[in-house]
Every structure is written in C-alpha cells, then in structure tokens.
Coordinates of C-alpha atoms in Angstrom, one line a residue:
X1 CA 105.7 -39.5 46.2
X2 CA 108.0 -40.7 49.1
X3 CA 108.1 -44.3 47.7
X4 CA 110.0 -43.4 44.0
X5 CA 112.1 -40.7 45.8
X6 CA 113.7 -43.0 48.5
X7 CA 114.4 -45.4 45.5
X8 CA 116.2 -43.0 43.3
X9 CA 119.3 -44.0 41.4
X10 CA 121.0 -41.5 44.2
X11 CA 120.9 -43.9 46.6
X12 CA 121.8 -46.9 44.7
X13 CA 124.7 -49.1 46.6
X14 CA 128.1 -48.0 44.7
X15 CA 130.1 -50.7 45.9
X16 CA 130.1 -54.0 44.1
X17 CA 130.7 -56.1 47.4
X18 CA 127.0 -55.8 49.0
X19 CA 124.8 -58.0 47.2
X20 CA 127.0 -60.3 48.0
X21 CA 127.6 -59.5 51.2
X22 CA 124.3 -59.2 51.9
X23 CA 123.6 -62.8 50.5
X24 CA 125.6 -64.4 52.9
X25 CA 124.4 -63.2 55.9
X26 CA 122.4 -65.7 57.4
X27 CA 118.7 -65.0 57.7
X28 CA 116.4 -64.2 58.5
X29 CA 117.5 -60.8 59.0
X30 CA 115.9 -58.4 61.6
X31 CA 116.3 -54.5 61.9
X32 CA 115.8 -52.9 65.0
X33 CA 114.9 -49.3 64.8
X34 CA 114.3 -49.7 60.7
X35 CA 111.8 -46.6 60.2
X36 CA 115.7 -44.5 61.8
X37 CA 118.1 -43.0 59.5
X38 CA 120.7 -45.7 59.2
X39 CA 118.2 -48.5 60.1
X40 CA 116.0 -47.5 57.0
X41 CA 119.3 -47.4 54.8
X42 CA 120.2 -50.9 56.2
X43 CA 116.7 -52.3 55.8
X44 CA 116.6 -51.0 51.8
X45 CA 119.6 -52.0 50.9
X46 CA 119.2 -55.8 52.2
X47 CA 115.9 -55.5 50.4
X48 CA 117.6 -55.1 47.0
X49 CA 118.6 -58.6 47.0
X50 CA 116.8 -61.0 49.4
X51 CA 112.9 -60.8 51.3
X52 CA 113.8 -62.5 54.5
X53 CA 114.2 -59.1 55.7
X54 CA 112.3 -57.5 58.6
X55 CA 112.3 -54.0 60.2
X56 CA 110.7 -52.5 63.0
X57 CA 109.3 -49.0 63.8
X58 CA 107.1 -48.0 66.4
X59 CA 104.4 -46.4 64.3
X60 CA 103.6 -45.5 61.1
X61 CA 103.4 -44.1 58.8
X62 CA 107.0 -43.7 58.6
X63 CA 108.3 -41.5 55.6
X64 CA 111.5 -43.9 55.5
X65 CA 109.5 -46.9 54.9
X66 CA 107.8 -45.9 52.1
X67 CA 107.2 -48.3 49.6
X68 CA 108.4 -51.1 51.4
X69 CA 106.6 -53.7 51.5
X70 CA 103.7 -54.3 54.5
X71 CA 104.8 -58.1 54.8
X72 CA 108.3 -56.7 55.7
X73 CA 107.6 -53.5 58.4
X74 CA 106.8 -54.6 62.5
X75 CA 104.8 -52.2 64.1
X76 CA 105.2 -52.9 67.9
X77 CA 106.7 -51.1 71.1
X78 CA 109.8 -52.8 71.8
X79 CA 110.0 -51.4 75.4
X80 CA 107.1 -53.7 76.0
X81 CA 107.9 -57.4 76.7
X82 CA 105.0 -58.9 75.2
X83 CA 105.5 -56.9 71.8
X84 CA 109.5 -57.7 71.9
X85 CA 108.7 -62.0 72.5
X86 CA 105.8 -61.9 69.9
X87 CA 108.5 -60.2 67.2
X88 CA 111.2 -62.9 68.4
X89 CA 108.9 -65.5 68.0
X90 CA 107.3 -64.5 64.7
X91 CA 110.3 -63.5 62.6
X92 CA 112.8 -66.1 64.3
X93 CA 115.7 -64.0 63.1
X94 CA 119.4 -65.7 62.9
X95 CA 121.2 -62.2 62.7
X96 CA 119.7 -59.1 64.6
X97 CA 121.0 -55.4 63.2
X98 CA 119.9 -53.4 66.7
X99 CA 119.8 -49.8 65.3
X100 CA 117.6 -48.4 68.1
X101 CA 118.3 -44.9 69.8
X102 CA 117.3 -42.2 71.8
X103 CA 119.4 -39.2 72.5
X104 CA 122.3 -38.5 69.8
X105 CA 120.0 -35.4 69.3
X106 CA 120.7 -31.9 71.4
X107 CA 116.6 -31.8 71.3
X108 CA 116.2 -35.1 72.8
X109 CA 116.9 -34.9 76.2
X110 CA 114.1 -37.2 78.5
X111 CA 117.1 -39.0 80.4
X112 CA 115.1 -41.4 81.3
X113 CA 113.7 -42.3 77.5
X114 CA 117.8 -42.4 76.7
X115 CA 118.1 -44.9 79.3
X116 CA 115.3 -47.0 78.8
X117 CA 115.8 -47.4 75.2
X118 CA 119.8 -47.3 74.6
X119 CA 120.3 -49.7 77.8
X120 CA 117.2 -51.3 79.4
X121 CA 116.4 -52.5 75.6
X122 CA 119.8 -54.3 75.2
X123 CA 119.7 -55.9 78.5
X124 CA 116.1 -57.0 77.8
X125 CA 116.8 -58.6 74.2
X126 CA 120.0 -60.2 75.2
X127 CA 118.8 -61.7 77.8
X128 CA 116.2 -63.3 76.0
X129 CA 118.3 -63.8 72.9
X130 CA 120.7 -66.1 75.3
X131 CA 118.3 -67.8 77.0
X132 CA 116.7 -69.1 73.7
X133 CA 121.2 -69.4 72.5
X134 CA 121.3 -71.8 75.7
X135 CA 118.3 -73.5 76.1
X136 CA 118.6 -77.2 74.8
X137 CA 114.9 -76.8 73.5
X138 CA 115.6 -74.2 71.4
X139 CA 115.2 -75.0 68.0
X140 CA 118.1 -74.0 65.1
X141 CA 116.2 -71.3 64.2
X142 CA 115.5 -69.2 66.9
X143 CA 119.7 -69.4 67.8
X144 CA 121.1 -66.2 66.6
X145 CA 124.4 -66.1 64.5
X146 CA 125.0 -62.6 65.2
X147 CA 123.5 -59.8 66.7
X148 CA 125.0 -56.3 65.8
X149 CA 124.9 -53.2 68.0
X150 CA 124.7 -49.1 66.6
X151 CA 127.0 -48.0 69.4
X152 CA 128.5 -44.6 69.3
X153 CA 131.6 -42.8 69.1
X154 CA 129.9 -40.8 72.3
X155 CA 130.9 -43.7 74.2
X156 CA 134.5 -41.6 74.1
X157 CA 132.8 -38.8 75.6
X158 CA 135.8 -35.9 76.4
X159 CA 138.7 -38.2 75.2
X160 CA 138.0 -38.1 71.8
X161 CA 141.0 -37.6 69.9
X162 CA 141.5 -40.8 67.7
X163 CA 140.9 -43.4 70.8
X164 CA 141.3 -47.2 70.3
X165 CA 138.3 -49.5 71.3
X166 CA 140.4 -50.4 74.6
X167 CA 140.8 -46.4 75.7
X168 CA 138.9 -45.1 79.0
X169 CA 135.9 -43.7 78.3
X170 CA 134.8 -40.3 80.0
X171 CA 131.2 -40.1 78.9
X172 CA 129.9 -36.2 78.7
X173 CA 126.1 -37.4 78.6
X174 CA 123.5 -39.2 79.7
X175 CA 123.4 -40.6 76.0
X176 CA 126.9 -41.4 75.9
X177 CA 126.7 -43.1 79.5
X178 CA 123.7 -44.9 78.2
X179 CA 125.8 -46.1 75.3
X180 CA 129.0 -47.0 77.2
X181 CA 126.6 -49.2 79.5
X182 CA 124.9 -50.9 76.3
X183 CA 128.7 -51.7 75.4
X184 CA 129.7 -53.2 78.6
X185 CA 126.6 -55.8 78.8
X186 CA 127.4 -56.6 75.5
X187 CA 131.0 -57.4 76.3
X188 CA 129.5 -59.6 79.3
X189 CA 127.2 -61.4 76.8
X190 CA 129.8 -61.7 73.9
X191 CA 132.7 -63.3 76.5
X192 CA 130.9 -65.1 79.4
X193 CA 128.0 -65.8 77.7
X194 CA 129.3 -66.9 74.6
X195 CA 126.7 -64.6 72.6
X196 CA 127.9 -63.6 69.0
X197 CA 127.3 -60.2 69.2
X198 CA 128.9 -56.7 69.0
X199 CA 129.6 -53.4 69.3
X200 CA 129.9 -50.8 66.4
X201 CA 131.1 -47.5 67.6
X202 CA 130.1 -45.3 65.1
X203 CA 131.1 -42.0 64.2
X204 CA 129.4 -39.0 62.2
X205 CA 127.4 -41.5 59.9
X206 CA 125.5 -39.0 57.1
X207 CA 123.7 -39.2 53.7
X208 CA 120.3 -39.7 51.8
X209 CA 117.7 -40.0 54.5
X210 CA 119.4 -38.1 57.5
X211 CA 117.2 -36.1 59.5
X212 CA 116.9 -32.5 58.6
X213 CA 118.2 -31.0 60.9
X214 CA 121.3 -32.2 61.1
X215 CA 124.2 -30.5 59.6
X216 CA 124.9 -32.0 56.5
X217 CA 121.6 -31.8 55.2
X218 CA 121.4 -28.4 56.2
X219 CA 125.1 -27.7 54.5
X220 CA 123.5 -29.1 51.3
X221 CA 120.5 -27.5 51.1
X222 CA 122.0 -24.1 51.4
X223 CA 125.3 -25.1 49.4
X224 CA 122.6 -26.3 46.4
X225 CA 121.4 -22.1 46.8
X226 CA 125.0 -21.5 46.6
X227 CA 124.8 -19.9 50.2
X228 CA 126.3 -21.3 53.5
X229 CA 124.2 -21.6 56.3
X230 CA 125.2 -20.2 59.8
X231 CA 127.6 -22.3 61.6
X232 CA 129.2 -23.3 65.3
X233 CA 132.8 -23.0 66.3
X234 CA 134.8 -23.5 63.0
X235 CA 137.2 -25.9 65.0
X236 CA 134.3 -28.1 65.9
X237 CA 135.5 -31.4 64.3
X238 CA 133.7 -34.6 63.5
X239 CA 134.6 -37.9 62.1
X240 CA 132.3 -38.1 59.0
X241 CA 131.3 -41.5 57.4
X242 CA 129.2 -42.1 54.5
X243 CA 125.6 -44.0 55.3
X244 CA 126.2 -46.8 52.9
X245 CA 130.0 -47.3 54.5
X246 CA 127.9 -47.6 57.6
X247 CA 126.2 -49.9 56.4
X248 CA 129.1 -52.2 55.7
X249 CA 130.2 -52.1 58.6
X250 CA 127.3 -54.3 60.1
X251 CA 127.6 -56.8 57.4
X252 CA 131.2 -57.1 57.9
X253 CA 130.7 -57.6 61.6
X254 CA 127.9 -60.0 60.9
X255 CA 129.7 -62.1 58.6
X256 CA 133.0 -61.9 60.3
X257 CA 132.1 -62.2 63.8
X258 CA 134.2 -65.4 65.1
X259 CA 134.1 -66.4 69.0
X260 CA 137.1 -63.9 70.1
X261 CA 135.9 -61.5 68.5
X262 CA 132.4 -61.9 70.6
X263 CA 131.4 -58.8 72.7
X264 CA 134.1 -56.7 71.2
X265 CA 133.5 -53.2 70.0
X266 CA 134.8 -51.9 66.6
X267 CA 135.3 -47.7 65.9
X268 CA 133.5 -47.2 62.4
X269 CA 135.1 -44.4 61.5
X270 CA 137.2 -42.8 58.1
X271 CA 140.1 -42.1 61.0
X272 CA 140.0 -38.4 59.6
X273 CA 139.4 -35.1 61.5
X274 CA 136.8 -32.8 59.6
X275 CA 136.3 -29.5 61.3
X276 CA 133.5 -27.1 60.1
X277 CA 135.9 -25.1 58.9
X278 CA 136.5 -27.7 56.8
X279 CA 132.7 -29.0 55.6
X280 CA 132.5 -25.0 54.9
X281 CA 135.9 -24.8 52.0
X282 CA 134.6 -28.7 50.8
X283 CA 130.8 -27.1 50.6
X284 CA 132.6 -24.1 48.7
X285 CA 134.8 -26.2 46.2
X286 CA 131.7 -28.5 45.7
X287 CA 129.0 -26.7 44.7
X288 CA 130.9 -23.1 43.9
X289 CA 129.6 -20.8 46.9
X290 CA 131.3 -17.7 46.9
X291 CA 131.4 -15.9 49.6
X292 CA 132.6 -16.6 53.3
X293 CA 131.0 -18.9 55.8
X294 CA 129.7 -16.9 59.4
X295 CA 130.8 -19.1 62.5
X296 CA 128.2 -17.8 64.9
X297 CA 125.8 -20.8 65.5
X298 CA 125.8 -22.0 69.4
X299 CA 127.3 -25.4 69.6
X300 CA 126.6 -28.5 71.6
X301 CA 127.5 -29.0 74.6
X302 CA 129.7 -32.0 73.8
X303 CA 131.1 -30.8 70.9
X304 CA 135.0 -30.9 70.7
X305 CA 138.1 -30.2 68.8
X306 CA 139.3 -33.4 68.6
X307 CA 136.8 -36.0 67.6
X308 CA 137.8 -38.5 65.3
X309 CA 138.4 -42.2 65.2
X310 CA 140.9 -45.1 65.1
X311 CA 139.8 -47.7 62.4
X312 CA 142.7 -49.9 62.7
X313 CA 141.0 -52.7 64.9
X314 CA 137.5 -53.2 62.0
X315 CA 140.3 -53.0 59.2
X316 CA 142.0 -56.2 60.9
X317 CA 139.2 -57.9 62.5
X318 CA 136.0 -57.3 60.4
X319 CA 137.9 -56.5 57.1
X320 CA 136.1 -52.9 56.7
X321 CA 137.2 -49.8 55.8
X322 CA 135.3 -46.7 54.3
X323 CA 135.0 -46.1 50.6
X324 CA 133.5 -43.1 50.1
X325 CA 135.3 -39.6 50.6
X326 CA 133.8 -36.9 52.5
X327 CA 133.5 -34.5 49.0
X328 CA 131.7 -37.5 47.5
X329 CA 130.0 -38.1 49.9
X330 CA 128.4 -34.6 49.5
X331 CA 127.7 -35.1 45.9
X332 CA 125.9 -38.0 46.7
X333 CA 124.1 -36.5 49.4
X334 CA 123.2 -33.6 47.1
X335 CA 122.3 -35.6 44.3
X336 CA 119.6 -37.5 46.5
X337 CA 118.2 -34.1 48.0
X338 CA 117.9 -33.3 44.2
X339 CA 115.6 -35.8 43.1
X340 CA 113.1 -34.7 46.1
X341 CA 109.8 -33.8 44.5
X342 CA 108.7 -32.2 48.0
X343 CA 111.5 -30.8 49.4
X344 CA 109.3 -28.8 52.1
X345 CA 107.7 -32.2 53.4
X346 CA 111.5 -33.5 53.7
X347 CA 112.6 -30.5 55.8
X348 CA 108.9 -30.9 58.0
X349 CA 109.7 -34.5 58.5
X350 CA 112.4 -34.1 61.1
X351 CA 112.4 -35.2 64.9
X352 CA 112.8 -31.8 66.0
X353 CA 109.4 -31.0 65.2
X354 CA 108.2 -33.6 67.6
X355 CA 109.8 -32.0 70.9
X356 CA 106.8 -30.0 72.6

C-alpha cells in the first residue's frame, strides 16, 4: 500500500521549473541517504523524469522507497570503505546529492554515531571523490561535476537570528559541531582543492514523508481532528521550508555551481520567523480548530527565539528562492497525510521507535 500512497497526486512537483531542472543536471545522479526524509523526496522527484538515478539506504525495507524501482536502491554501509568504493565504482555518478545524517533528532544522541556519520563520512568521500577529480587516469566519468551537501541551519548554533553564511558560528551540539566541521572540510575541498562542491544550510525543511514525530506532522494530524496537540514555549521559532523547495535548492546548487562559488555554503531558508505561536493561529485558520492551543510541552534543548535565516546569498548566487508559503505548505502536507490508507503504520514508522 506504501507504493500508490507515496505517489499520490499530493506530492506531485507544483513548480513547472523541475523537470527541467532536473534534466540538466548531469548524471548520473547519486543520493546519499535516499531511504531519509528529504533524500527520498529528492530521489522521487528526479525519478519522474530520467532513470540514471541512484539512492542509497542502509537496509531495507525502507517504507520511503516503496515502489521504486530495485535497479535504482543501493543497499550498503557507507561507514564501511569497501561498500563506499564499490558504490563509487558501480554507479560512477557525475553529481552526488549527500543527504546523510545522524542527530537533528532530540532522541538521537550516540555522539559518536553524529560524528562518524555527519563528518568522518564527508572527509572519507571527498577524499576519494578528489583523488579520482585529480588523478590523470581517471576517466570523464568518474570526475564529479558537483557534489551537494544537506548542511544545517544548526551550524548557527546560539546565534541564530537571521545570520549570513559568513557569521560565527556558536554550535549548541554535538550535531551542530558535527555539521559546522562537515562545512569547513568542504570549504577546504571546494577552494584549495578545486572540488565543485557545497554547502546547503538548511532550515526547518517539512512535508509529505517527514518523520512522525516531528512537529508538523503531528500539528496536522491533530489539526485534521480539529484539535491541537500539546506544544513547547509558544516563542519557540523556526524557519520553515517546504520539502519540494528543499529540493530545489540542490538542483540549483548543482546546476549553478561555478569555481567561486566552490566550497561555499548557501542558507536555504524562506528568511521568515515562525514561532509556535504562530504554526498554532495558521493550524487554526487552516483547518478551523476552535479552541485554544496549551503551551506545556518540554522543549529542546537548543531551541531558541530567534531562529530564522538570511536567503539573500542562494537568491544571488544559485538563483533559488522558496515558493511555497507556510499555510500552503500545510495544506499540502495535510492533503498527503489524507490519502494514507494506513495511517497507524505511518505514525509506527518513525525513528523514535528505534531508540532502545
């Protein structure tokens, strides 16, 4: 059932720009971390109009991946070196989307998991990725034209409040550390190196496929009840952007990635402040919940005031900019919860339940 629900017309690409976009990137195309949230978005959508495109998870079955195709799905451990050479070898990719993580959850907390996939893997690939870049035995096709990094607005740790790209960062994590260091060897690759890569800083990325648990899912599934769930501190703020903008975003950087712009990173971002406050009165407007929202949830422990982001820098450089609203957003999200058949495998399928 999986398969026809994660190819409902609720999660159809609204922007006219993609297939296009998508047909000039230069392939093949590799995904990093497809059977994640955004990776699995990124993976279906590239699907829609070419087959040179390859995604990796580390088991299966994956409820993400259902119904895409067995030829296109690599099962392997990417923290092992002969799993990570094979895949390189095999699928000789020309751009690399790295959507790999470990952490951005408060229930994933094995620092040295964080570390080992959020840094240790970027050194690892890099390194190989610019050894095959440099080596005059190489042939064209394993030379990458760009490789594409999921950073994090967490690189910002406590100043948060609309930073640019070149702000201090003052991580509040070992996640965001682990994601400020990924930036930085990037940076070293991108401008001594001559690597075409980059960073993506992205913010609070949400829509059809999100884990459970996190709080637009949640908000939807209770605002569908007409009900709010329980929530944190209503001045909590987050800078919310819509999956498929997200998704952009890596194509623009792909396709737009010139040598100054190498190692660079790029906020993702719709540059607006959302507080809870504010997801409650858009939840209410929405989807008509009467009533008032009960602020009483504990938050994180990095959670903020101030959180949003500066977009000025990927509006110049990789031409991108959000489309979707935040209350459209929602519909959209809510229209693809909808369609579920088996809601209750949906809410079972989330990380959370994996933490012993």
């Amino acid at each position: 059932h999986w398969s026809s629900l994660l190819e409902s017309e609720a999660m159809a690409p609204s922007s006219p720009f993609l297939p296009e976009k998508t047909l000039r990137l230069q392939g093949p195309i590799l995904i990093l971390g497809a059977s994640g949230f955004i990776g699995a978005n990124l993976l279906r959508l590239l699907l829609e109009s070419r087959h040179d495109v390859y995604g990796t998870a580390s088991r299966l079955p994956a409820w993400r991946l259902a119904g895409v195709p067995a030829a296109n799905v690599r099962i392997l451990d990417l923290r092992v070196d002969s799993d990570l050479d094979q895949l390189l070898d095999s699928v000789a990719p020309r751009t690399i989307f790295d959507c790999v993580a470990y952490g951005a959850y408060s229930f994933e907390e094995d620092s040295q998991l964080i570390y080992q996939t959020n840094f240790d893997l970027v050194v690892r690939l890099l390194r190989r990725l610019d050894s095959k870049n440099a080596s005059a035995n190489a042939s064209a096709s394993h030379r990458i034209a760009a490789y594409v990094h999921a950073g994090s607005s967490s690189e910002y740790g406590d100043n948060a409040a609309g930073p640019r790209e070149d702000a201090f960062t003052a991580p509040n994590s070992h996640y965001a550390v682990s994601k400020v260091a990924a930036a930085n060897v990037i940076y070293y690759y991108g401008k001594k190196r001559g690597l075409p890569c980059a960073n993506l800083r992205l913010y609070s990325v949400y829509g059809p496929m999100e884990d459970s648990s996190r709080l637009i899912p949640v908000v939807v599934r209770h605002a569908l009840e007409k009900r709010f769930p329980p929530l944190a501190d209503p001045e909590t703020s987050r800078d919310f952007v819509y999956v498929e903008d997200a998704c952009e975003a890596f194509l623009d950087a792909a396709l737009e990635l010139t040598p100054p712009l190498y190692g660079e990173s790029f906020n993702i971002a719709s540059g607006k402040k959302t507080t809870l406050a504010d997801v409650a009165a858009a939840a209410a407007q929405e989807f008509g919940i009467e009533g008032q929202p009960v602020f009483a949830m504990p938050g994180r422990r990095w959670d903020l005031p101030n959180w949003f982001g500066e977009i000025a820098k990927a509006r110049e450089h990789l031409h991108w900019q959000p489309r979707t609203g935040f209350r459209e957003g929602l519909r959209r999200t809510a229209a693809w919860y909808s369609t579920l058949a088996d809601k209750d495998s949906y809410e079972k399928s989330t990380k959370k339940l994996d933490v012993k």
